Coordinates of C-alpha atoms in Angstrom, one line a residue:
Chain N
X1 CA -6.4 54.9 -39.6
X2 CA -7.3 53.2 -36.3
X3 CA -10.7 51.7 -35.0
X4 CA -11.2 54.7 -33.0
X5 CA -11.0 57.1 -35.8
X6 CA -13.0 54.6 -38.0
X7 CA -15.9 55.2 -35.5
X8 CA -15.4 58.4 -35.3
X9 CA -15.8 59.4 -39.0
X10 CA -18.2 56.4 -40.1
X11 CA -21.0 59.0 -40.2
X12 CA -19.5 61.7 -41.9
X13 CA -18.7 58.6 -44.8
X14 CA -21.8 57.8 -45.1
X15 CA -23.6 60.8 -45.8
X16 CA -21.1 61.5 -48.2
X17 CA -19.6 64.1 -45.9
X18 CA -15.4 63.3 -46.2
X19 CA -13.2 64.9 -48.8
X20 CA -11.4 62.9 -50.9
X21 CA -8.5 62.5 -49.1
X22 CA -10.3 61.1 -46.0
X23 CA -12.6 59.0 -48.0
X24 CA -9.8 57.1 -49.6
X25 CA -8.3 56.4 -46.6
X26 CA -11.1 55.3 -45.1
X27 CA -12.6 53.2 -47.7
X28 CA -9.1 51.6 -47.8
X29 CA -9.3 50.7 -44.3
X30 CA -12.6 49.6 -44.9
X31 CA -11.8 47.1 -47.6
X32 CA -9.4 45.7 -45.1
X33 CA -11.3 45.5 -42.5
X34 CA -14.2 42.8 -43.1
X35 CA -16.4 43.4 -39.9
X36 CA -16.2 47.1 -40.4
X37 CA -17.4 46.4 -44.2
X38 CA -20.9 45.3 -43.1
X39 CA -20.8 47.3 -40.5
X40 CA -21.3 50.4 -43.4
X41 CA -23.4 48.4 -45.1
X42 CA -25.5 48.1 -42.1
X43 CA -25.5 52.1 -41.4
X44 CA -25.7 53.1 -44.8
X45 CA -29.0 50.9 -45.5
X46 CA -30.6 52.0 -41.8
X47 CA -29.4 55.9 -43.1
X48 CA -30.9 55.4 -46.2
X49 CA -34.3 54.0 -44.7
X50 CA -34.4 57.5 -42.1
X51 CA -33.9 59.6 -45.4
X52 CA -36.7 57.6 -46.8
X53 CA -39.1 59.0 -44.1
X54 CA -38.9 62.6 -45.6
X55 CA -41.3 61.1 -48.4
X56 CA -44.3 60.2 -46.4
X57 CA -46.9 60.1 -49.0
X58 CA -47.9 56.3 -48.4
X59 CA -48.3 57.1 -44.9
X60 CA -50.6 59.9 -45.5
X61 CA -53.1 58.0 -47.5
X62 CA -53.0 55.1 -44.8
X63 CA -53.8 57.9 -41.9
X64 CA -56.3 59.5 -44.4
X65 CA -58.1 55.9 -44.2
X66 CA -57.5 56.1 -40.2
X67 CA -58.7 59.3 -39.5
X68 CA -61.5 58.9 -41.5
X69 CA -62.5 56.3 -39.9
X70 CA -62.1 57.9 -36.5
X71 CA -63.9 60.6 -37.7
X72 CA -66.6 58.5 -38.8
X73 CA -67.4 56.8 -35.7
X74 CA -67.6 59.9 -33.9
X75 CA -69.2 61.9 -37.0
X76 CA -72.8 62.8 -34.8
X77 CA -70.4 65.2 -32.9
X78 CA -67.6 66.4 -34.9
X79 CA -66.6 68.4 -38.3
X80 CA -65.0 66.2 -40.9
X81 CA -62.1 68.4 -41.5
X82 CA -60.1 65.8 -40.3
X83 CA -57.8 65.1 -43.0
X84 CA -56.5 68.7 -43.2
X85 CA -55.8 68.5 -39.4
X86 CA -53.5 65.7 -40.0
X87 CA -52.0 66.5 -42.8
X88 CA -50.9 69.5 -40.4
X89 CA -49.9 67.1 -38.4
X90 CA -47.5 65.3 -40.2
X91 CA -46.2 68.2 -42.3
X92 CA -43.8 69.1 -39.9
X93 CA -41.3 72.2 -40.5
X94 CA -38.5 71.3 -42.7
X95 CA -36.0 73.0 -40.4
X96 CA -37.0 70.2 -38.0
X97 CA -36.6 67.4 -40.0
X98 CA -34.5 65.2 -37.6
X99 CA -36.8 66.5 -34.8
X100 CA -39.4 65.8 -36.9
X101 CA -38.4 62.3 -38.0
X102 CA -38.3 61.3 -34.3
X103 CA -41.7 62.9 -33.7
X104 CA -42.6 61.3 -36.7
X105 CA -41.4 58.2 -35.9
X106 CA -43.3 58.4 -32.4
X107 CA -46.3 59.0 -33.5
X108 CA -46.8 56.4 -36.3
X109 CA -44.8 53.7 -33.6
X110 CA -47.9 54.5 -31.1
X111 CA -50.3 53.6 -34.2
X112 CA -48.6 50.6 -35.7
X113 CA -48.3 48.9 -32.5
X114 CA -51.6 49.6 -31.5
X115 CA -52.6 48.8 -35.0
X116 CA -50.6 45.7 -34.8
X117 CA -51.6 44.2 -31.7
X118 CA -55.1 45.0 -31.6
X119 CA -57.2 46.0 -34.9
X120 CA -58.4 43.8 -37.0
X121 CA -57.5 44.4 -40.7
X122 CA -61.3 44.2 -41.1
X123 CA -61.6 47.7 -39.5
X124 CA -60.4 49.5 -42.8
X125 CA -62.9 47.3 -44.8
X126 CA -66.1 49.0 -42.9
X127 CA -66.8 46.4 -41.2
X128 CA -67.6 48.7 -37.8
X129 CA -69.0 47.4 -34.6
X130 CA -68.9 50.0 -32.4
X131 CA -67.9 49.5 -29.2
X132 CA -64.9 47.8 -29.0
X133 CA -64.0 50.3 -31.7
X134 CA -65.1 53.1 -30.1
X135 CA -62.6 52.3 -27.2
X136 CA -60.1 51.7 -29.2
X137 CA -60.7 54.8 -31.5
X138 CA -60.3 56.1 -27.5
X139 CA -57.0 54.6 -26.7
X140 CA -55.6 55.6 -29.8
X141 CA -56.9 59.7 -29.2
X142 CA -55.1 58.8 -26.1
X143 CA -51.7 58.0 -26.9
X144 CA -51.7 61.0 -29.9
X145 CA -52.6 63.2 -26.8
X146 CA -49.8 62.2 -24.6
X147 CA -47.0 62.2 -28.2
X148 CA -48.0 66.1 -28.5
X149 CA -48.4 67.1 -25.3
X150 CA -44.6 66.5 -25.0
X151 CA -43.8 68.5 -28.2
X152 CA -41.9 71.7 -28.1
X153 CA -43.9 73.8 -30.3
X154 CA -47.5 75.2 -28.3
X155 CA -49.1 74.7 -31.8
X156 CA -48.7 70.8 -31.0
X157 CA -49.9 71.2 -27.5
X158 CA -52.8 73.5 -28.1
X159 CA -53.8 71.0 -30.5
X160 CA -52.9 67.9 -28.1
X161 CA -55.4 70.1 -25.6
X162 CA -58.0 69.9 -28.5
X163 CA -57.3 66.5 -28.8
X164 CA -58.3 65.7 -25.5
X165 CA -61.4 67.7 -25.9
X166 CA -62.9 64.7 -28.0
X167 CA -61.8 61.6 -25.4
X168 CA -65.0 60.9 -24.1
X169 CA -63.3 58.4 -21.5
X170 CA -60.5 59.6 -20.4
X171 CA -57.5 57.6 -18.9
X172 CA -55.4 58.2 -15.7
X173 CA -52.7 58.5 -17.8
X174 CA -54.0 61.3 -19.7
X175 CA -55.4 63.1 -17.0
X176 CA -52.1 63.6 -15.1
X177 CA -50.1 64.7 -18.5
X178 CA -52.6 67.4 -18.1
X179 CA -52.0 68.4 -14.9
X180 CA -48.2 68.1 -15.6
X181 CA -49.1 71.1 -18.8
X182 CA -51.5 73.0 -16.5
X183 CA -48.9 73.3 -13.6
X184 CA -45.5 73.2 -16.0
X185 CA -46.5 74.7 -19.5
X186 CA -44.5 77.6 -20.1
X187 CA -47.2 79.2 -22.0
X188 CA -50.1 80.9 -20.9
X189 CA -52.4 79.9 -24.1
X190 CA -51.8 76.1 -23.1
X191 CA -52.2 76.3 -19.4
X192 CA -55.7 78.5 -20.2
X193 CA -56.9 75.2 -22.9
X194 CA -55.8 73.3 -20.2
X195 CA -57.9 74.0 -17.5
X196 CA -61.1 74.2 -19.9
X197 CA -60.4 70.6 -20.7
X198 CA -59.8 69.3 -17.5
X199 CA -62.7 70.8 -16.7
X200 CA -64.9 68.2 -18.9
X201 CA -63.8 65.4 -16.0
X202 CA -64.5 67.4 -12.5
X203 CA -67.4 64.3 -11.7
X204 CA -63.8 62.4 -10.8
X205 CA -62.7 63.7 -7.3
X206 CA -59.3 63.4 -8.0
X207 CA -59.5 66.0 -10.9
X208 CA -60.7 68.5 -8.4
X209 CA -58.1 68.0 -6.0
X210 CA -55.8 68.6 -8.6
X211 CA -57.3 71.8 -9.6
X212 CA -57.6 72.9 -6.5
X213 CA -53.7 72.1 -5.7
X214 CA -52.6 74.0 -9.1
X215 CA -54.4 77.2 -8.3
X216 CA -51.6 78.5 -6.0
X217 CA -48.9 77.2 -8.5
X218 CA -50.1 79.9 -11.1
X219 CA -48.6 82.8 -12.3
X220 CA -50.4 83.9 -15.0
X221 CA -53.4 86.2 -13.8
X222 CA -55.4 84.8 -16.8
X223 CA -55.2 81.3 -15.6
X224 CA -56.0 81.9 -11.8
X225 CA -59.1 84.0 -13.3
X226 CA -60.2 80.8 -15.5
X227 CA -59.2 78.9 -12.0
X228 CA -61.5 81.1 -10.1
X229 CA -64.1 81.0 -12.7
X230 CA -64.1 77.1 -12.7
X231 CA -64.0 76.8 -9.1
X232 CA -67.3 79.0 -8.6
X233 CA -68.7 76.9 -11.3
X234 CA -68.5 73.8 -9.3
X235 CA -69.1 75.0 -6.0
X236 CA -65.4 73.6 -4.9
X237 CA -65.3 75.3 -1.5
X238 CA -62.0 73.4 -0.7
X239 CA -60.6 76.0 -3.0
X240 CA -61.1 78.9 -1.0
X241 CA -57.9 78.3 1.1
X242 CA -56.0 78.5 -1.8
X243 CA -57.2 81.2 -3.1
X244 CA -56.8 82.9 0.1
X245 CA -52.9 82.5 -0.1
X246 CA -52.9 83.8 -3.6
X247 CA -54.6 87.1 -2.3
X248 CA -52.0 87.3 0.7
X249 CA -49.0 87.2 -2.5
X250 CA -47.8 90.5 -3.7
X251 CA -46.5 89.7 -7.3
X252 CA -50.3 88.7 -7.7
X253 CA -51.9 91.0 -10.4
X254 CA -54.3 93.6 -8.9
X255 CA -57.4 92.8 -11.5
X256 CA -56.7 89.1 -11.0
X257 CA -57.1 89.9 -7.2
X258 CA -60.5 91.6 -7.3
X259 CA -61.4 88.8 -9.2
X260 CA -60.8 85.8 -6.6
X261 CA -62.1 88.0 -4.0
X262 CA -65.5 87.8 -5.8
X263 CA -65.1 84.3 -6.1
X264 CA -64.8 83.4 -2.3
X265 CA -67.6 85.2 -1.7
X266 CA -69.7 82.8 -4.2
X267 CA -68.7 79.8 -2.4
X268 CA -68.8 81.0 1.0
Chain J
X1 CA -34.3 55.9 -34.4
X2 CA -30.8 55.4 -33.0
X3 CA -28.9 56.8 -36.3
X4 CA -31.2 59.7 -35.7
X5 CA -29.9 60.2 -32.5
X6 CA -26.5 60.1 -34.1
X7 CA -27.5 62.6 -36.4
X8 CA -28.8 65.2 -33.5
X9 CA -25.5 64.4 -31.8
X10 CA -23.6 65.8 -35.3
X11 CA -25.5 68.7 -35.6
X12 CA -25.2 69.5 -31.7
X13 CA -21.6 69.4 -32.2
X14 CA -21.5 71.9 -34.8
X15 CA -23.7 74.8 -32.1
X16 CA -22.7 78.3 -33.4
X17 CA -22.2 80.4 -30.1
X18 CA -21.3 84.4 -30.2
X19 CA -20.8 86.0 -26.7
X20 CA -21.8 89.7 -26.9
X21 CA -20.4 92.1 -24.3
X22 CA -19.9 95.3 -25.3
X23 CA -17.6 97.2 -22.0
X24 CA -17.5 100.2 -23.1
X25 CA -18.2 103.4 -20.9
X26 CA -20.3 104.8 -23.7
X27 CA -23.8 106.3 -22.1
X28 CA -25.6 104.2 -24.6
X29 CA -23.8 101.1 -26.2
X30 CA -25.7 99.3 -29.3
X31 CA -24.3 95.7 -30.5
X32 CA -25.0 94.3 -34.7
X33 CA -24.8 91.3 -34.7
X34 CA -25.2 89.0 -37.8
X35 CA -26.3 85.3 -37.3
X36 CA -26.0 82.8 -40.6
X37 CA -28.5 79.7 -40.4
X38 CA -27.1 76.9 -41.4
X39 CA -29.6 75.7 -42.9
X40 CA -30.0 78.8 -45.4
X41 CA -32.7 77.6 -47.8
X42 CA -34.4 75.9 -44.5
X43 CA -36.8 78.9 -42.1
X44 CA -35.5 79.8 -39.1
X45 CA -36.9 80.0 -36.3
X46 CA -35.6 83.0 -33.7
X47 CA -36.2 82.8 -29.5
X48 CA -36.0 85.6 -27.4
X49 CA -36.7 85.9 -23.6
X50 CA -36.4 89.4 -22.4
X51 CA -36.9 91.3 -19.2
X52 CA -36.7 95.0 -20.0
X53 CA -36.9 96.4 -23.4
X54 CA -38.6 96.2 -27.0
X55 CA -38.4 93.7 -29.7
X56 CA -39.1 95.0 -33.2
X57 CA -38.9 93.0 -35.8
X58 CA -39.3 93.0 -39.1
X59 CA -37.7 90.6 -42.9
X60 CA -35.3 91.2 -45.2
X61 CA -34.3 89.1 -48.1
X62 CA -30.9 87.9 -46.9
X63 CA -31.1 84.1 -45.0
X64 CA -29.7 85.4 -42.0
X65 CA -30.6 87.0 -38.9
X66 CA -29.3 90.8 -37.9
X67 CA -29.7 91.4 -34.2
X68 CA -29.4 95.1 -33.4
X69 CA -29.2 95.7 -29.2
X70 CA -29.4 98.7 -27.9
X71 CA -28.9 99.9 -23.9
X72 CA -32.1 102.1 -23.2
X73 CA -30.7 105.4 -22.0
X74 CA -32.5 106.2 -18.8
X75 CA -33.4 110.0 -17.2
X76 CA -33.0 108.5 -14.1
X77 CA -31.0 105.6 -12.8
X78 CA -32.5 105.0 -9.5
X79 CA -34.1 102.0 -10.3
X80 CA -31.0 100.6 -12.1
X81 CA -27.5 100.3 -12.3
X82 CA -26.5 102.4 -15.4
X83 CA -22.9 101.0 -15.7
X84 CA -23.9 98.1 -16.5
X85 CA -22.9 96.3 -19.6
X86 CA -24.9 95.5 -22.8
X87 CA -24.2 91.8 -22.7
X88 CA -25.8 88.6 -24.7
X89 CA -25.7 85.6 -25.7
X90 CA -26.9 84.2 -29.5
X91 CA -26.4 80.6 -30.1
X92 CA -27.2 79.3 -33.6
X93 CA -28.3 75.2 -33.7
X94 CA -29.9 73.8 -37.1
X95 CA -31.8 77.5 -37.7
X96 CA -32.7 78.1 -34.7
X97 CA -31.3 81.3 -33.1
X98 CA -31.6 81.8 -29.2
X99 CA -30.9 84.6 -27.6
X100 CA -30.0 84.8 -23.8
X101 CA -29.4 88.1 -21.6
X102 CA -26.6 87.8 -19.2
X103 CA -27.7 90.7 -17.5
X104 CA -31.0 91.2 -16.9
X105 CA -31.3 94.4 -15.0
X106 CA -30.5 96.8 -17.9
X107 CA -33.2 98.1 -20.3
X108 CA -32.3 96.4 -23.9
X109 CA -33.8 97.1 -27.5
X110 CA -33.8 94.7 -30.2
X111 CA -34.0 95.8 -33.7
X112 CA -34.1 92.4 -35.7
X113 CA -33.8 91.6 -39.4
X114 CA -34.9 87.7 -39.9
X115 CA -35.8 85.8 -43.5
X116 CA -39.2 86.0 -44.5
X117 CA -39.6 82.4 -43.5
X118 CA -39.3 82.2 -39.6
X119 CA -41.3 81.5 -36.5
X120 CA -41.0 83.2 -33.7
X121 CA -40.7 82.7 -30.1
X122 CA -40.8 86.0 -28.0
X123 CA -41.3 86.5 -24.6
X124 CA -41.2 90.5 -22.5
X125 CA -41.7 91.3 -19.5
X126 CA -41.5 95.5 -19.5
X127 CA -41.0 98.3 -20.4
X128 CA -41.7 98.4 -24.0
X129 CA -44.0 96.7 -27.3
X130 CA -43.2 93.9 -29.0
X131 CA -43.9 94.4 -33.2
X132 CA -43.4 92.0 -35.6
X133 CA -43.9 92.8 -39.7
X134 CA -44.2 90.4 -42.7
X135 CA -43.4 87.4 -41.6
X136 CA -44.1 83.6 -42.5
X137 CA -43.9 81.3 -39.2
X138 CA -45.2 79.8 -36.4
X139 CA -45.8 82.9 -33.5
X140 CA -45.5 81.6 -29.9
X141 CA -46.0 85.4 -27.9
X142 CA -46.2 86.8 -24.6
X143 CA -46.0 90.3 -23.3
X144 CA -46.9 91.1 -20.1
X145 CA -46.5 95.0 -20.0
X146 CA -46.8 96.3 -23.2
X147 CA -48.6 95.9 -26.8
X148 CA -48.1 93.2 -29.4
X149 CA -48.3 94.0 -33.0
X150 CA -48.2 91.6 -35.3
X151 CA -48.8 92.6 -38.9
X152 CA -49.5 91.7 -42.4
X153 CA -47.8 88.2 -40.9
X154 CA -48.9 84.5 -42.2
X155 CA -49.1 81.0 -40.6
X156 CA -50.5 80.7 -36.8
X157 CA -50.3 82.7 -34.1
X158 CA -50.4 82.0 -30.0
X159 CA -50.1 85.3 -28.2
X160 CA -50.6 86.9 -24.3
X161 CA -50.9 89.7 -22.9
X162 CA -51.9 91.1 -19.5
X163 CA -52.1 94.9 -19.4
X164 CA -52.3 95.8 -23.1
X165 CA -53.5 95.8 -26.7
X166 CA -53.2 93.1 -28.8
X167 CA -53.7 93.9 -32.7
X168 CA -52.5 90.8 -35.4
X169 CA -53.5 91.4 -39.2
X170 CA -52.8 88.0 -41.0
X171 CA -52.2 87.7 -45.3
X172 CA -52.3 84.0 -44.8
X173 CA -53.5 81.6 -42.0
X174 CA -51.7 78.2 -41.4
X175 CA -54.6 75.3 -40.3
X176 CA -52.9 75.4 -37.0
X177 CA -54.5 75.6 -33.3
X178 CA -54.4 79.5 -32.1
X179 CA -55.4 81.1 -29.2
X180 CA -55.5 84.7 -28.3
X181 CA -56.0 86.2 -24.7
X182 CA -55.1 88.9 -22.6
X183 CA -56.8 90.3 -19.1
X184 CA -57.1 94.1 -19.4
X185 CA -55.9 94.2 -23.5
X186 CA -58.0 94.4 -26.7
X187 CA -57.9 92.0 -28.8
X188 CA -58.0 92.8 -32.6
X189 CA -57.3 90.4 -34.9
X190 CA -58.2 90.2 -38.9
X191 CA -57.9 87.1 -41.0
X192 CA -58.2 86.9 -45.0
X193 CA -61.7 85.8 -46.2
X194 CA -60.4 82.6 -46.9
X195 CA -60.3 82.1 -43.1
X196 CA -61.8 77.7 -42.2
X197 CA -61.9 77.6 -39.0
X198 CA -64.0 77.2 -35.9
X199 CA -63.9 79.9 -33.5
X200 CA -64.8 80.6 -29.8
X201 CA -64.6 83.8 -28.1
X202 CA -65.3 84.9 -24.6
X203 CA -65.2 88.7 -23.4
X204 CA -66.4 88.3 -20.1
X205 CA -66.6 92.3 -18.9
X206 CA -66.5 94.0 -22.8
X207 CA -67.9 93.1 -26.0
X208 CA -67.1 90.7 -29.1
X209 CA -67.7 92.6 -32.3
X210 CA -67.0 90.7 -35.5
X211 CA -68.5 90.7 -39.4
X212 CA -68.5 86.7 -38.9
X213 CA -71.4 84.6 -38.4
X214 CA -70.7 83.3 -34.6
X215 CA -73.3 83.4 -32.3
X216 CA -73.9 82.6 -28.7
X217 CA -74.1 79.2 -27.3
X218 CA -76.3 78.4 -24.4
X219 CA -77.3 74.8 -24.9
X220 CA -73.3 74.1 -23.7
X221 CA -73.1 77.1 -20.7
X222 CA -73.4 76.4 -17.2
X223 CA -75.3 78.3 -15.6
X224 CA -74.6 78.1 -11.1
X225 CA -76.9 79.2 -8.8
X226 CA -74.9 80.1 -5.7
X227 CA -77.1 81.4 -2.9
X228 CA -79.1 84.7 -4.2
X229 CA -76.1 85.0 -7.2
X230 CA -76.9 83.6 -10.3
X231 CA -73.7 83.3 -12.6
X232 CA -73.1 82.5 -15.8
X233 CA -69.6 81.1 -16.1
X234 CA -69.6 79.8 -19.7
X235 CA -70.9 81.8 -22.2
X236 CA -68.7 81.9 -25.4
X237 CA -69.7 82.8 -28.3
X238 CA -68.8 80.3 -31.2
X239 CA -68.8 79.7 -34.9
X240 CA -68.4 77.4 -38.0
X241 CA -66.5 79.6 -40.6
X242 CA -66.1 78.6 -44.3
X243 CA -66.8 75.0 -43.0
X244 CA -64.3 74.8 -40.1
X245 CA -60.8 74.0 -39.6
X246 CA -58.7 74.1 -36.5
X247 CA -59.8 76.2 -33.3
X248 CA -59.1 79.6 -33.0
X249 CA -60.4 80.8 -29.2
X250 CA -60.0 85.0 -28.1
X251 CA -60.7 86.1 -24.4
X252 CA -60.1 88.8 -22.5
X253 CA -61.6 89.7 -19.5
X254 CA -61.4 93.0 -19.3
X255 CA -61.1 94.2 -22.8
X256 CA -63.1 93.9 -26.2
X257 CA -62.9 91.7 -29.0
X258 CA -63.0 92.2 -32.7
X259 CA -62.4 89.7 -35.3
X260 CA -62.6 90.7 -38.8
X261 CA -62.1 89.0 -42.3
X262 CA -60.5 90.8 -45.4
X263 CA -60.0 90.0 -48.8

């Protein structure tokens, strides 16, 4: 055996994946082979810690403690159903366990640095000052918002939308991940959450310019309806060019039509 | 993290891929095709993107996935090419099972057998309904020409449509996000009594019937006063049920609304 098969099957030996015949051989070369000895050890220990994250029972309890916190501080506004929301969050399917481990991963990453760097270990003792919490409470909503916007399934992105929903500052940051779901989402579901939320922030000008430049890259007639609806709403007359090129398209449904037409006349 | 990667890496390498083509001159050609997972006690989850046909699918016990295609036979053949092939793709990675048309100007109908256990990701264009029976997953679901039917399915369901009906009966409900809506379609949709969740629904030119307790929220509309029009542009109807849970929202613009529960 040379180093380059070595590297090649040093995966397959430690998850136990080699016949016989090929595991003798290796372990042989192992044995011989000092550097490649730890090496192993290294993997196998680093292998055995990622299998280790299928059990996340200790992590539960500690984002039980997070989230009720979060929920506390914001508990004037919100249903404390918070715990079953993230144990949906972490229960990820099985099928996508390594997919899931990385998501996993992600997430609690965001946290613990944030935790690290920044709360004091007095904040899980009740000890709750508001607004320096309340911002951080903020920063963390944020980050969880970006981590699922960029997950595959919509369930994770409906629920990043929602998410959003409770920010009550929102960041740059956030704001332009969802403009990059309202103009790139491939489902319809998700774009329509999408412009409800960003909705909550049309004070900031740039918010509606960037409505106003999504409307003619829509091609759901539900969306340019919920478009149409949230321009009249707002009196955003700079939206009526816009929607005069959608009228002009052909592939643009016929009810959706009728329905922007209405809407220039509003804000004419 | 990195050995992770390592790990994706492996299980890309082992990517199950089946080229389908059936060439022969029959009028109208039909593929089987059987799919293994490979993770076989693991769901599945099945993707299918489809211009032109129906997707019908329902469970069987087996851990695989049975992908009957069929060429549509047409009365006329003005609007397409009738010679051409019946020709797919199905590639198998870690349970999940994409399919991919090669040819996307025939008229194809999938008949599909998957585990009980498997999300779905469907997507159709025209000419036909998609139905889905009995099964346990995660439904992401968009037809823009025809019905969707899901029924007696559990878990969470995100579904479209434009033009047409949709009707979804769930035995089970996961706590997941879901979202309903479709321009011109009704939307009928039961849950089991068991049903926590907080619910908005907004039929802006039919009506929302429903034996929940959801009612009409002005303190949050906004109400525009834009020269003698006076429009109301928010006015959803919404609801605490069994205490709440994730968000369930229903529109439809042109169609009614009717959410039930059931034991």
């Amino acid at each position: 055996m040379d180093i380059k098969e070595y590297k090649e099957l040093m995966m397959d030996y430690v998850t136990g994946k080699l016949n016989e015949e090929k595991r003798v051989e290796f372990e042989h070369f192992i044995n011989t082979n000092p550097e490649s000895l730890k090496e192993i050890d290294h993997l196998r220990s680093i292998w055995k810690t990622t299998d280790e994250l299928d059990s996340p029972e200790p992590s539960i309890k500690m984002d039980e403690k997070f989230y009720s916190f979060l929920d506390s501080e914001r508990a004037t506004k919100r249903n404390p159903s918070i715990i079953k929301y993230v144990k949906s969050l972490l229960i990820f399917p099985d099928l996508n366990a390594i997919s899931g481990k990385l998501t996993y991963g992600v997430i609690v990453l965001f946290i613990g640095m944030f935790l690290g760097n920044k709360i004091d270990s007095n904040i899980f003792n009740g000890i709750q000052n508001s607004e320096n919490h309340n911002s951080e409470v903020e920063e963390v909503r944020s980050q969880l918002v970006l981590a699922l916007l960029e997950q595959p399934s919509a369930n994770k992105r409906l629920q990043a939308v929602d998410e959003a929903n409770k920010l009550v500052e929102v960041e740059e940051i956030v704001i332009n991940a969802l403009f990059k779901t309202l103009n790139n989402d491939p489902n319809t579901n998700v774009r329509l959450a999408t412009v409800e939320s960003l909705s909550n922030y049309v004070n900031l000008p740039t918010v509606r310019e960037g409505l106003v430049k999504s409307i003619i890259k829509q091609k759901s007639p539900l969306v340019q309806i919920a478009l149409a609806d949230l321009m009249v709403a707002i009196d955003e007359k700079k939206s009526i060019d816009s929607f005069k090129q959608l009228l002009n398209k052909k592939e643009v449904n016929e009810t959706a039509k009728q329905k922007i037409s209405q809407s220039i006349q509003y804000l004419l | 993290m990195r050995y992770s990667i390592i790990k994706t890496v492996l299980v890309l390498v082992s990517v199950f891929v089946i080229v389908i083509a059936e060439t022969s001159a029959q009028n109208n050609p039909q593929k089987t095709i059987v799919v293994p997972l490979s993770n076989p006690d693991q769901p599945g989850i099945f993707s299918l993107d489809l211009i032109s046909g129906k997707i019908h699918i329902t469970t069987h016990e087996r851990s695989n996935v049975v992908i009957n295609a069929q060429k549509r036979e047409l009365k006329t053949t003005t609007a397409f090419n009738n010679n051409d092939s019946l020709e797919f793709e199905v590639t198998e990675n870690n349970n999940k099972v994409v399919v991919e048309m090669n040819e996307s100007s025939i008229i194809t109908d999938f008949e599909i057998k998957v585990p009980k256990k498997c999300s779905l990701n469907l997507r159709l264009l025209n000419y036909g309904d998609i139905y889905v029976e009995g099964v346990n997953g995660e439904f992401e679901i968009s037809n823009e020409n025809g019905k969707i039917s899901l029924i007696n399915i559990s878990g969470s369901a995100i579904v479209d449509t434009i033009n047409e009906d949709i009707t979804v009966n769930f035995i089970e409900v996961a706590n997941n996000p879901m979202a309903f809506s479709s321009l011109n379609g009704n939307l009928d949709i039961t849950f089991p009594k068991n049903l926590q969740a907080n619910i908005r629904a907004k039929a802006d030119n039919g009506e929302v019937y429903t034996n929940l307790k959801i009612r009409k929220k002005p303190a949050i509309s906004k109400t525009v006063h834009s020269n003698t029009n006076r429009i109301n542009v928010e006015e959803w109807l919404e609801g605490v049920v069994n205490g709440g849970g994730s968000n369930i929202s229903f529109k439809s613009l042109n169609g009614n609304i009717t959410i039930n529960t059931k034991n």
